[in-house]
CSV table of C-alpha atoms in Angstrom, one decimal:
chain,number,residue,atom,x,y,z
Y,9,UNK,CA,-43.2,5.6,-5.7
Y,10,UNK,CA,-41.1,3.0,-3.4
Y,11,UNK,CA,-41.3,0.5,-6.0
Y,12,UNK,CA,-40.0,2.8,-8.8
Y,13,UNK,CA,-37.0,3.8,-6.3
Y,14,UNK,CA,-36.4,0.0,-5.6
Y,15,UNK,CA,-36.4,-0.8,-9.0
Y,16,UNK,CA,-33.7,2.1,-9.8
Y,17,UNK,CA,-31.6,0.8,-6.9
Y,18,UNK,CA,-31.9,-2.8,-8.2
Y,19,UNK,CA,-30.7,-1.9,-11.6
Y,20,UNK,CA,-27.7,0.0,-10.3
Y,21,UNK,CA,-26.8,-2.9,-8.2
Y,22,UNK,CA,-27.0,-5.1,-11.2
Y,23,UNK,CA,-24.3,-3.4,-13.0
Y,24,UNK,CA,-22.1,-3.4,-9.9
Y,25,UNK,CA,-22.7,-7.2,-9.8
Y,26,UNK,CA,-21.6,-7.5,-13.7
Y,27,UNK,CA,-18.7,-5.4,-13.3
Y,28,UNK,CA,-17.6,-7.5,-10.2
Y,29,UNK,CA,-18.4,-10.8,-11.6
Y,30,UNK,CA,-16.2,-9.8,-14.7
Y,31,UNK,CA,-13.4,-9.1,-12.3
Y,32,UNK,CA,-13.7,-12.4,-10.8
Y,33,UNK,CA,-13.1,-14.2,-14.4
Y,34,UNK,CA,-10.1,-11.9,-14.9
Y,35,UNK,CA,-8.6,-13.2,-11.7
Y,36,UNK,CA,-9.2,-16.7,-12.8
Y,37,UNK,CA,-7.2,-15.9,-15.8
Y,38,UNK,CA,-4.2,-14.7,-13.9
Y,39,UNK,CA,-0.6,-15.9,-14.7
Y,40,UNK,CA,2.4,-16.3,-12.5
Y,41,UNK,CA,4.3,-13.4,-11.1
Y,42,UNK,CA,6.9,-11.7,-12.8
Y,43,UNK,CA,10.5,-13.1,-12.6
Y,44,UNK,CA,12.9,-10.0,-12.5
Y,45,UNK,CA,15.9,-12.1,-13.0
Y,46,UNK,CA,14.7,-12.9,-16.4
Y,47,UNK,CA,14.0,-9.5,-17.7
Y,48,UNK,CA,16.4,-7.9,-20.0
Y,49,UNK,CA,15.4,-4.7,-18.4
Y,50,UNK,CA,13.6,-3.5,-15.4
Y,51,UNK,CA,11.6,-0.4,-16.0
Y,52,UNK,CA,10.8,1.7,-12.5
Y,53,UNK,CA,8.0,4.2,-13.1
Y,54,UNK,CA,8.2,7.2,-10.7
Y,55,UNK,CA,5.0,8.9,-10.2
Y,56,UNK,CA,5.2,11.9,-8.1
Y,57,UNK,CA,1.6,12.3,-7.3
Y,58,UNK,CA,0.7,15.8,-6.1
Y,59,UNK,CA,1.2,18.1,-3.0
Y,60,UNK,CA,4.3,17.0,-1.3
Y,61,UNK,CA,4.7,13.9,-3.6
Y,62,UNK,CA,6.8,15.5,-6.4
Y,63,UNK,CA,9.3,17.0,-3.5
Y,64,UNK,CA,9.7,13.7,-1.5
Y,65,UNK,CA,9.6,11.1,-4.6
Y,66,UNK,CA,12.4,13.0,-6.3
Y,67,UNK,CA,14.6,12.4,-3.2
Y,68,UNK,CA,13.7,8.9,-3.4
Y,69,UNK,CA,14.4,8.7,-6.9
Y,70,UNK,CA,17.9,10.1,-6.8
Y,71,UNK,CA,18.9,7.4,-3.9
Y,72,UNK,CA,17.7,4.9,-6.2
Y,73,UNK,CA,19.6,6.1,-8.9
Y,74,UNK,CA,22.7,6.4,-6.8
Y,75,UNK,CA,22.3,2.6,-5.7
Y,76,UNK,CA,21.7,1.4,-9.1
Y,77,UNK,CA,23.9,3.7,-11.2
Y,78,UNK,CA,25.9,0.5,-12.5
Y,79,UNK,CA,22.5,-1.2,-13.7
Y,80,UNK,CA,21.4,1.9,-15.3
Y,81,UNK,CA,24.6,2.5,-17.2
Y,82,UNK,CA,24.3,-1.1,-18.4
Y,83,UNK,CA,20.7,-0.7,-19.5
Y,84,UNK,CA,19.4,-3.2,-17.1
Y,85,UNK,CA,17.4,-0.7,-15.0
Y,86,UNK,CA,15.6,2.2,-16.7
Y,87,UNK,CA,13.7,5.0,-14.9
Y,88,UNK,CA,10.7,6.5,-16.4
Y,89,UNK,CA,9.2,9.6,-14.8
Y,90,UNK,CA,5.5,9.9,-14.9
Y,91,UNK,CA,3.4,13.1,-15.0
Y,92,UNK,CA,-0.3,13.8,-14.6
Y,93,UNK,CA,-1.3,12.1,-11.5
Y,94,UNK,CA,-2.0,15.4,-9.9
Y,95,UNK,CA,-5.3,16.7,-8.5
Y,96,UNK,CA,-5.5,19.4,-11.4
Y,97,UNK,CA,-5.2,16.9,-14.4
Y,98,UNK,CA,-7.2,14.1,-12.4
Y,99,UNK,CA,-10.2,16.9,-12.0
Y,100,UNK,CA,-9.8,18.1,-15.6
Y,101,UNK,CA,-10.5,14.7,-17.3
Y,102,UNK,CA,-12.8,13.6,-14.3
Y,103,UNK,CA,-10.7,10.5,-13.9
Y,104,UNK,CA,-9.6,9.2,-10.8
Y,105,UNK,CA,-6.4,7.7,-12.7
Y,106,UNK,CA,-6.3,9.4,-16.1
Y,107,UNK,CA,-6.0,7.2,-19.3
Y,108,UNK,CA,-2.6,8.5,-20.2
Y,109,UNK,CA,-1.2,8.2,-16.8
Y,110,UNK,CA,-2.4,4.5,-16.6
Y,111,UNK,CA,-0.8,4.1,-20.4
Y,112,UNK,CA,2.7,4.9,-19.0
Y,113,UNK,CA,2.2,3.1,-15.8
Y,114,UNK,CA,1.4,0.0,-17.7
Y,115,UNK,CA,4.7,0.3,-19.6
Y,116,UNK,CA,6.7,-0.1,-16.2
Y,117,UNK,CA,7.4,-3.2,-14.1
Y,118,UNK,CA,7.4,-1.4,-10.7
Y,119,UNK,CA,6.3,2.0,-9.6
Y,120,UNK,CA,7.5,4.3,-6.9
Y,121,UNK,CA,4.5,6.6,-6.4
Y,122,UNK,CA,4.1,9.7,-4.0
Y,123,UNK,CA,1.1,10.7,-2.1
Y,124,UNK,CA,-2.1,11.9,-4.1
Y,125,UNK,CA,-4.9,14.0,-3.1
Y,126,UNK,CA,-8.5,12.7,-2.7
Y,127,UNK,CA,-11.3,15.3,-2.8
Y,128,UNK,CA,-13.4,15.4,0.4
Y,129,UNK,CA,-17.1,17.2,0.6
Y,130,UNK,CA,-16.6,21.0,0.3
Y,131,UNK,CA,-13.2,20.7,-1.7
Y,132,UNK,CA,-13.2,22.4,-5.2
Y,133,UNK,CA,-12.6,19.2,-7.1
Y,134,UNK,CA,-15.1,16.6,-8.7
Y,135,UNK,CA,-16.0,13.7,-6.4
Y,136,UNK,CA,-13.5,11.4,-8.0
Y,137,UNK,CA,-12.3,8.2,-6.6
Y,138,UNK,CA,-8.9,7.8,-4.7
Y,139,UNK,CA,-6.0,7.7,-7.3
Y,140,UNK,CA,-4.7,4.8,-4.9
Y,141,UNK,CA,-7.5,2.8,-5.0
Y,142,UNK,CA,-8.1,3.3,-8.6
Y,143,UNK,CA,-4.2,2.2,-9.6
Y,144,UNK,CA,-4.5,-0.8,-7.1
Y,145,UNK,CA,-7.6,-1.9,-9.1
Y,146,UNK,CA,-6.4,-1.0,-12.8
Y,147,UNK,CA,-3.0,-2.7,-12.2
Y,148,UNK,CA,-4.7,-5.5,-9.9
Y,149,UNK,CA,-2.3,-4.9,-7.1
Y,150,UNK,CA,-4.1,-7.3,-4.6
Y,151,UNK,CA,-1.6,-7.2,-1.7
Y,152,UNK,CA,-0.8,-4.2,0.5
Y,153,UNK,CA,2.2,-5.2,2.4
Y,154,UNK,CA,3.4,-2.9,5.3
Y,155,UNK,CA,6.3,-4.0,7.7
Y,156,UNK,CA,6.4,-2.4,11.2
Y,157,UNK,CA,9.4,-3.0,13.4
Y,158,UNK,CA,10.4,-1.5,16.8
Y,159,UNK,CA,13.0,-4.1,18.2
Y,160,UNK,CA,13.2,-2.5,21.5
Y,161,UNK,CA,9.6,-2.9,22.2
Y,162,UNK,CA,9.6,-6.6,20.5
Y,163,UNK,CA,7.5,-5.3,17.6
Y,164,UNK,CA,8.2,-7.0,14.5
Y,165,UNK,CA,4.8,-7.3,12.6
Y,166,UNK,CA,4.0,-7.6,8.7
Y,167,UNK,CA,0.5,-6.7,7.5
Y,168,UNK,CA,-0.9,-8.3,4.3
Y,169,UNK,CA,-4.0,-6.1,3.7
Y,170,UNK,CA,-6.2,-7.2,0.8
Y,171,UNK,CA,-6.1,-4.2,-1.7
Y,172,UNK,CA,-8.8,-4.5,-4.0
Y,173,UNK,CA,-12.0,-5.6,-2.5
Y,174,UNK,CA,-13.8,-5.2,0.9
Y,175,UNK,CA,-15.4,-1.7,1.6
Y,176,UNK,CA,-13.0,0.1,-1.1
Y,177,UNK,CA,-14.1,-2.2,-4.1
Y,178,UNK,CA,-17.0,0.0,-5.1
Y,179,UNK,CA,-16.4,3.0,-2.9
Y,180,UNK,CA,-17.6,5.5,-5.5
Y,181,UNK,CA,-20.5,3.5,-6.8
Y,182,UNK,CA,-22.8,3.3,-3.7
Y,183,UNK,CA,-26.7,4.1,-3.9
Y,184,UNK,CA,-28.6,7.2,-2.6
Y,185,UNK,CA,-31.8,5.3,-2.7
Y,186,UNK,CA,-33.6,8.5,-1.6
Y,187,UNK,CA,-33.1,11.3,0.8
Y,188,UNK,CA,-33.7,8.8,4.0
Y,189,UNK,CA,-31.4,5.9,2.7
Y,190,UNK,CA,-28.1,5.6,1.4
Y,191,UNK,CA,-26.3,1.9,0.7
Y,192,UNK,CA,-22.6,1.3,0.1
Y,193,UNK,CA,-21.6,-2.4,-0.8
Y,194,UNK,CA,-18.7,-4.6,0.5
Y,195,UNK,CA,-17.1,-7.0,-1.9
Y,196,UNK,CA,-15.5,-10.3,-0.8
Y,197,UNK,CA,-14.6,-12.8,-3.7
Y,198,UNK,CA,-13.1,-16.6,-3.4
Y,199,UNK,CA,-10.1,-15.6,-5.7
Y,200,UNK,CA,-9.5,-12.5,-4.0
Y,201,UNK,CA,-9.2,-13.7,-0.3
Y,202,UNK,CA,-7.5,-16.8,-1.3
Y,203,UNK,CA,-4.7,-15.1,-3.0
Y,204,UNK,CA,-4.0,-12.6,-0.1
Y,205,UNK,CA,-4.3,-15.4,2.4
Y,206,UNK,CA,-1.7,-17.4,0.4
Y,207,UNK,CA,0.6,-14.7,-0.2
Y,208,UNK,CA,0.5,-14.0,3.6
Y,209,UNK,CA,1.2,-17.8,4.6
Y,210,UNK,CA,4.1,-17.8,1.7
Y,211,UNK,CA,5.5,-14.9,3.3
Y,212,UNK,CA,5.5,-16.5,6.7
Y,213,UNK,CA,7.0,-19.6,5.5
Y,214,UNK,CA,9.8,-17.9,3.7
Y,215,UNK,CA,10.6,-15.4,6.6
Y,216,UNK,CA,10.7,-18.4,9.2
Y,217,UNK,CA,7.4,-16.9,10.8
Y,218,UNK,CA,5.2,-19.3,12.9
Y,219,UNK,CA,1.9,-17.4,13.2
Y,220,UNK,CA,-0.4,-15.8,10.8
Y,221,UNK,CA,-3.4,-13.5,12.4
Y,222,UNK,CA,-6.6,-13.2,10.5
Y,223,UNK,CA,-8.3,-10.0,11.5
Y,224,UNK,CA,-12.1,-9.5,10.5
Y,225,UNK,CA,-15.3,-8.7,12.1
Y,226,UNK,CA,-16.9,-12.2,11.3
Y,227,UNK,CA,-19.1,-12.4,14.3
Y,228,UNK,CA,-21.4,-9.4,12.8
Y,229,UNK,CA,-20.4,-8.9,9.4
Y,230,UNK,CA,-21.0,-12.6,8.8
Y,231,UNK,CA,-21.3,-12.9,4.8
Y,232,UNK,CA,-18.1,-11.1,3.7
Y,233,UNK,CA,-15.9,-11.0,6.8
Y,234,UNK,CA,-17.0,-14.7,7.6
Y,235,UNK,CA,-16.0,-15.8,4.0
Y,236,UNK,CA,-12.8,-14.1,4.3
Y,237,UNK,CA,-12.1,-15.8,7.6
Y,238,UNK,CA,-13.2,-19.2,6.2
Y,239,UNK,CA,-11.0,-19.0,3.3
Y,240,UNK,CA,-7.9,-18.0,5.6
Y,241,UNK,CA,-8.8,-21.2,7.6
Y,242,UNK,CA,-8.8,-23.2,4.6
Y,243,UNK,CA,-5.6,-22.1,3.3
Y,244,UNK,CA,-3.9,-22.7,6.7
Y,245,UNK,CA,-4.5,-26.4,6.2
Y,246,UNK,CA,-1.8,-26.2,3.5
Y,247,UNK,CA,0.7,-24.6,5.9
Y,248,UNK,CA,0.8,-27.2,9.0
Y,249,UNK,CA,3.9,-25.4,10.6
Y,250,UNK,CA,2.3,-22.1,10.8
Y,251,UNK,CA,-0.3,-21.4,13.3
Y,252,UNK,CA,-3.5,-19.4,12.4
Y,253,UNK,CA,-5.4,-17.3,14.9
Y,254,UNK,CA,-8.2,-15.0,14.1
Y,255,UNK,CA,-9.3,-11.6,16.1
Y,256,UNK,CA,-11.9,-9.3,15.7
Y,257,UNK,CA,-10.8,-5.8,14.5
Y,258,UNK,CA,-12.2,-3.7,17.6
Y,259,UNK,CA,-10.0,-5.8,20.0
Y,260,UNK,CA,-7.2,-6.1,18.0
Y,261,UNK,CA,-6.6,-2.2,17.8
Y,262,UNK,CA,-6.6,-2.6,21.5
Y,263,UNK,CA,-4.2,-5.5,21.5
Y,264,UNK,CA,-1.7,-3.8,19.3
Y,265,UNK,CA,-1.0,-1.3,22.2
Y,266,UNK,CA,-1.3,-4.0,24.9
Y,267,UNK,CA,2.8,-4.5,25.7
Y,268,UNK,CA,2.3,-8.2,26.8
Y,269,UNK,CA,0.0,-9.4,24.0
Y,270,UNK,CA,1.5,-7.4,20.9
Y,271,UNK,CA,4.9,-9.1,20.9
Y,272,UNK,CA,2.9,-12.4,19.9
Y,273,UNK,CA,1.7,-11.0,16.5
Y,274,UNK,CA,4.0,-11.9,13.5
Y,275,UNK,CA,2.0,-11.9,10.0
Y,276,UNK,CA,-1.4,-10.2,9.8
Y,277,UNK,CA,-3.9,-10.7,7.2
Y,278,UNK,CA,-6.8,-8.3,6.9
Y,279,UNK,CA,-9.7,-7.0,4.6
Y,280,UNK,CA,-9.1,-3.8,2.9
Y,281,UNK,CA,-10.8,-1.4,5.3
Y,282,UNK,CA,-9.6,-2.9,8.6
Y,283,UNK,CA,-6.0,-3.2,7.1
Y,284,UNK,CA,-6.1,0.6,6.2
Y,285,UNK,CA,-7.0,1.3,9.9
Y,286,UNK,CA,-4.7,-1.1,11.4
Y,287,UNK,CA,-1.5,-0.2,9.9
Y,288,UNK,CA,-1.9,3.3,10.1
Y,289,UNK,CA,-2.1,2.7,14.3
Y,290,UNK,CA,0.9,0.2,13.8
Y,291,UNK,CA,2.9,2.9,12.1
Y,292,UNK,CA,2.6,5.1,15.1
Y,293,UNK,CA,4.6,2.8,17.0
Y,294,UNK,CA,7.8,3.4,14.9
Y,295,UNK,CA,7.2,7.1,14.7
Y,296,UNK,CA,4.4,7.7,12.7
Y,297,UNK,CA,2.9,7.4,9.1
Y,298,UNK,CA,5.8,9.6,7.8
Y,299,UNK,CA,8.1,6.5,8.9
Y,300,UNK,CA,6.4,3.7,7.1
Y,301,UNK,CA,6.4,2.4,3.5
Y,302,UNK,CA,4.0,0.3,1.7
Y,303,UNK,CA,4.1,-2.1,-0.9
Y,304,UNK,CA,1.3,-2.8,-3.4
Y,305,UNK,CA,2.0,-6.4,-5.1
Y,306,UNK,CA,0.1,-7.8,-8.1
Y,307,UNK,CA,1.5,-10.8,-10.3
Y,308,UNK,CA,2.0,-8.4,-13.3
Y,309,UNK,CA,2.9,-5.0,-11.4
Y,310,UNK,CA,4.0,-3.7,-8.1
Y,311,UNK,CA,3.7,-0.3,-6.8
Y,312,UNK,CA,5.5,1.0,-3.9
Y,313,UNK,CA,4.5,4.4,-2.0
Y,314,UNK,CA,4.7,6.5,1.4
Y,315,UNK,CA,1.5,5.9,3.4
Y,316,UNK,CA,0.9,9.4,4.5
Y,317,UNK,CA,-1.0,12.2,2.7
Y,318,UNK,CA,-0.1,14.9,0.1
Y,319,UNK,CA,-0.3,17.7,2.8
Y,320,UNK,CA,-1.3,20.3,0.5
Y,321,UNK,CA,-1.0,23.1,3.1
Y,322,UNK,CA,2.6,22.6,2.9
Y,323,UNK,CA,2.9,23.5,-0.5
Y,324,UNK,CA,0.4,26.5,-0.1
Y,325,UNK,CA,2.8,27.6,2.5
Y,326,UNK,CA,6.1,27.1,0.4
Y,327,UNK,CA,7.4,24.3,2.8
Y,328,UNK,CA,7.2,21.3,0.4
Y,329,UNK,CA,11.0,21.2,0.1
Y,330,UNK,CA,11.1,20.6,4.2
Y,331,UNK,CA,8.7,17.7,3.6
Y,332,UNK,CA,9.8,14.5,5.6
Y,333,UNK,CA,11.1,11.9,2.5
Y,334,UNK,CA,11.6,8.9,4.9
Y,335,UNK,CA,8.2,7.1,4.2
Y,336,UNK,CA,8.7,7.0,0.4
Y,337,UNK,CA,12.3,6.2,1.0
Y,338,UNK,CA,11.2,3.1,3.1
Y,339,UNK,CA,9.2,2.4,0.1
Y,340,UNK,CA,12.0,2.3,-2.0
Y,341,UNK,CA,13.8,-0.2,0.1
Y,342,UNK,CA,10.8,-2.5,-0.4
Y,343,UNK,CA,11.1,-1.8,-4.1
Y,344,UNK,CA,14.6,-2.6,-4.1
Y,345,UNK,CA,14.2,-6.0,-2.3
Y,346,UNK,CA,11.2,-6.8,-4.7
Y,347,UNK,CA,13.1,-6.7,-8.0
Y,348,UNK,CA,16.1,-8.8,-6.5
Y,349,UNK,CA,18.4,-6.2,-5.0
Y,350,UNK,CA,18.3,-7.4,-1.2
Y,351,UNK,CA,21.9,-6.3,-0.4
Y,352,UNK,CA,21.0,-2.6,-1.3
Y,353,UNK,CA,18.0,-2.9,0.3
Y,354,UNK,CA,19.3,-3.7,3.3
Y,355,UNK,CA,22.2,-0.9,3.0
Y,356,UNK,CA,19.5,1.3,2.4
Y,357,UNK,CA,17.5,0.4,5.2
Y,358,UNK,CA,20.7,0.6,7.7
Y,359,UNK,CA,21.4,4.0,6.5
Y,360,UNK,CA,17.8,5.1,7.2
Y,361,UNK,CA,17.9,3.8,10.7
Y,362,UNK,CA,21.2,5.3,11.4
Y,363,UNK,CA,20.0,9.0,10.1
Y,364,UNK,CA,16.6,8.5,11.6
Y,365,UNK,CA,17.2,7.0,15.1
Y,366,UNK,CA,20.8,6.8,15.8
Y,367,UNK,CA,23.0,9.7,14.7
Y,368,UNK,CA,20.5,12.0,13.9
Y,369,UNK,CA,22.9,14.6,12.4
Y,370,UNK,CA,20.1,16.2,10.9
Y,371,UNK,CA,16.3,16.3,11.7
Y,372,UNK,CA,13.2,16.9,9.5
Y,373,UNK,CA,10.6,19.1,11.1
Y,374,UNK,CA,8.7,20.4,8.0
Y,375,UNK,CA,9.8,24.0,8.4
Y,376,UNK,CA,12.9,25.7,7.8
Y,377,UNK,CA,14.1,25.0,11.4
Y,378,UNK,CA,14.8,21.6,10.1
Y,379,UNK,CA,16.8,20.0,6.9
Y,380,UNK,CA,15.3,19.9,3.6
Y,381,UNK,CA,14.3,16.6,2.0
Y,382,UNK,CA,17.4,17.1,-0.3
Y,383,UNK,CA,19.7,17.5,2.5
Y,384,UNK,CA,18.5,14.8,4.3
Y,385,UNK,CA,18.7,12.4,1.1
Y,386,UNK,CA,22.2,13.6,0.9
Y,387,UNK,CA,22.7,12.6,4.4
Y,388,UNK,CA,21.3,9.0,3.7
Y,389,UNK,CA,23.7,8.9,0.6
Y,390,UNK,CA,26.9,9.8,2.6
Y,391,UNK,CA,26.0,7.4,5.3
Y,392,UNK,CA,25.6,4.5,2.8
Y,393,UNK,CA,29.0,5.3,1.5
Y,394,UNK,CA,30.3,4.5,5.0
Y,395,UNK,CA,28.8,0.9,5.5
């Protein structure tokens, strides 16, 4: 009986390996990054997601349209609103990222994306994969970039999280061998690890940083984490002016809260799961995940999103219009910078800081005791006009 169970598990594992080897070949065939200056038109996709996603993403879109009004008028920039990435539609077609949504996404160059619901055990939805994970894989958005800044505490971190591999690569394709044994897979490739390491070092070089920190658990997870660390060490040899140090994920979570040590970190490069955990911890220093944006960068496409969840309870209670839009607006800052409008990105970032931390004429509470997301977006645009 055990031989039959093992044979079935081997067959399943073989299919997983075939898929990943095919992905490796696609990575090897990758072309260069898109040069936005050479495009006749930049298409910005706006994908609201579900829960509070549509409410807050609409406000970020309003701000982008305000800042890019001349480009929209001239035809240099076009906005494409993409529907259908809701949990209801995804459940209906039983796809993490429905084919019709993916087709529309591929017509865009960059995407502003609201949060999406990922089903959990006990939810009334099929056990489909995270839409975020599916989108990152389908569009090969290999670099998840999250900045965290708290100047008064000496914190200026930029995280480069590998976005398509690690523990999330085949997260829905583990094996229930039998009632006593379940096995999941962790994937690390030469190409995937090298490109995220190089992206981190290239950013450090351009930004004048002097240190890149690699975070793994290579002392225990020796094969996959060990490979990631070794590749980072090899890439570091091409950047003699930048120091590479490495930390284990468990002690790193502690050192981020160490006032003496944390100011020494600059650029951090991590496998997928560790990056997910550590960036949420890091966001707490600047006010929580509701204050942080996220960039997901590939060579052909790029996606920018809020890093918090979809908060379906707020929708059920009729409070979605009071949801905090600051995280998705932070993502819009990164989008502007990515497509070449750094001056307007800085203006928006400055206005956000004024509205959130300095003047604070309006506050977001998530309830009718505070401003609506639309009112806060108006406040930001009014502030930008004064800068």
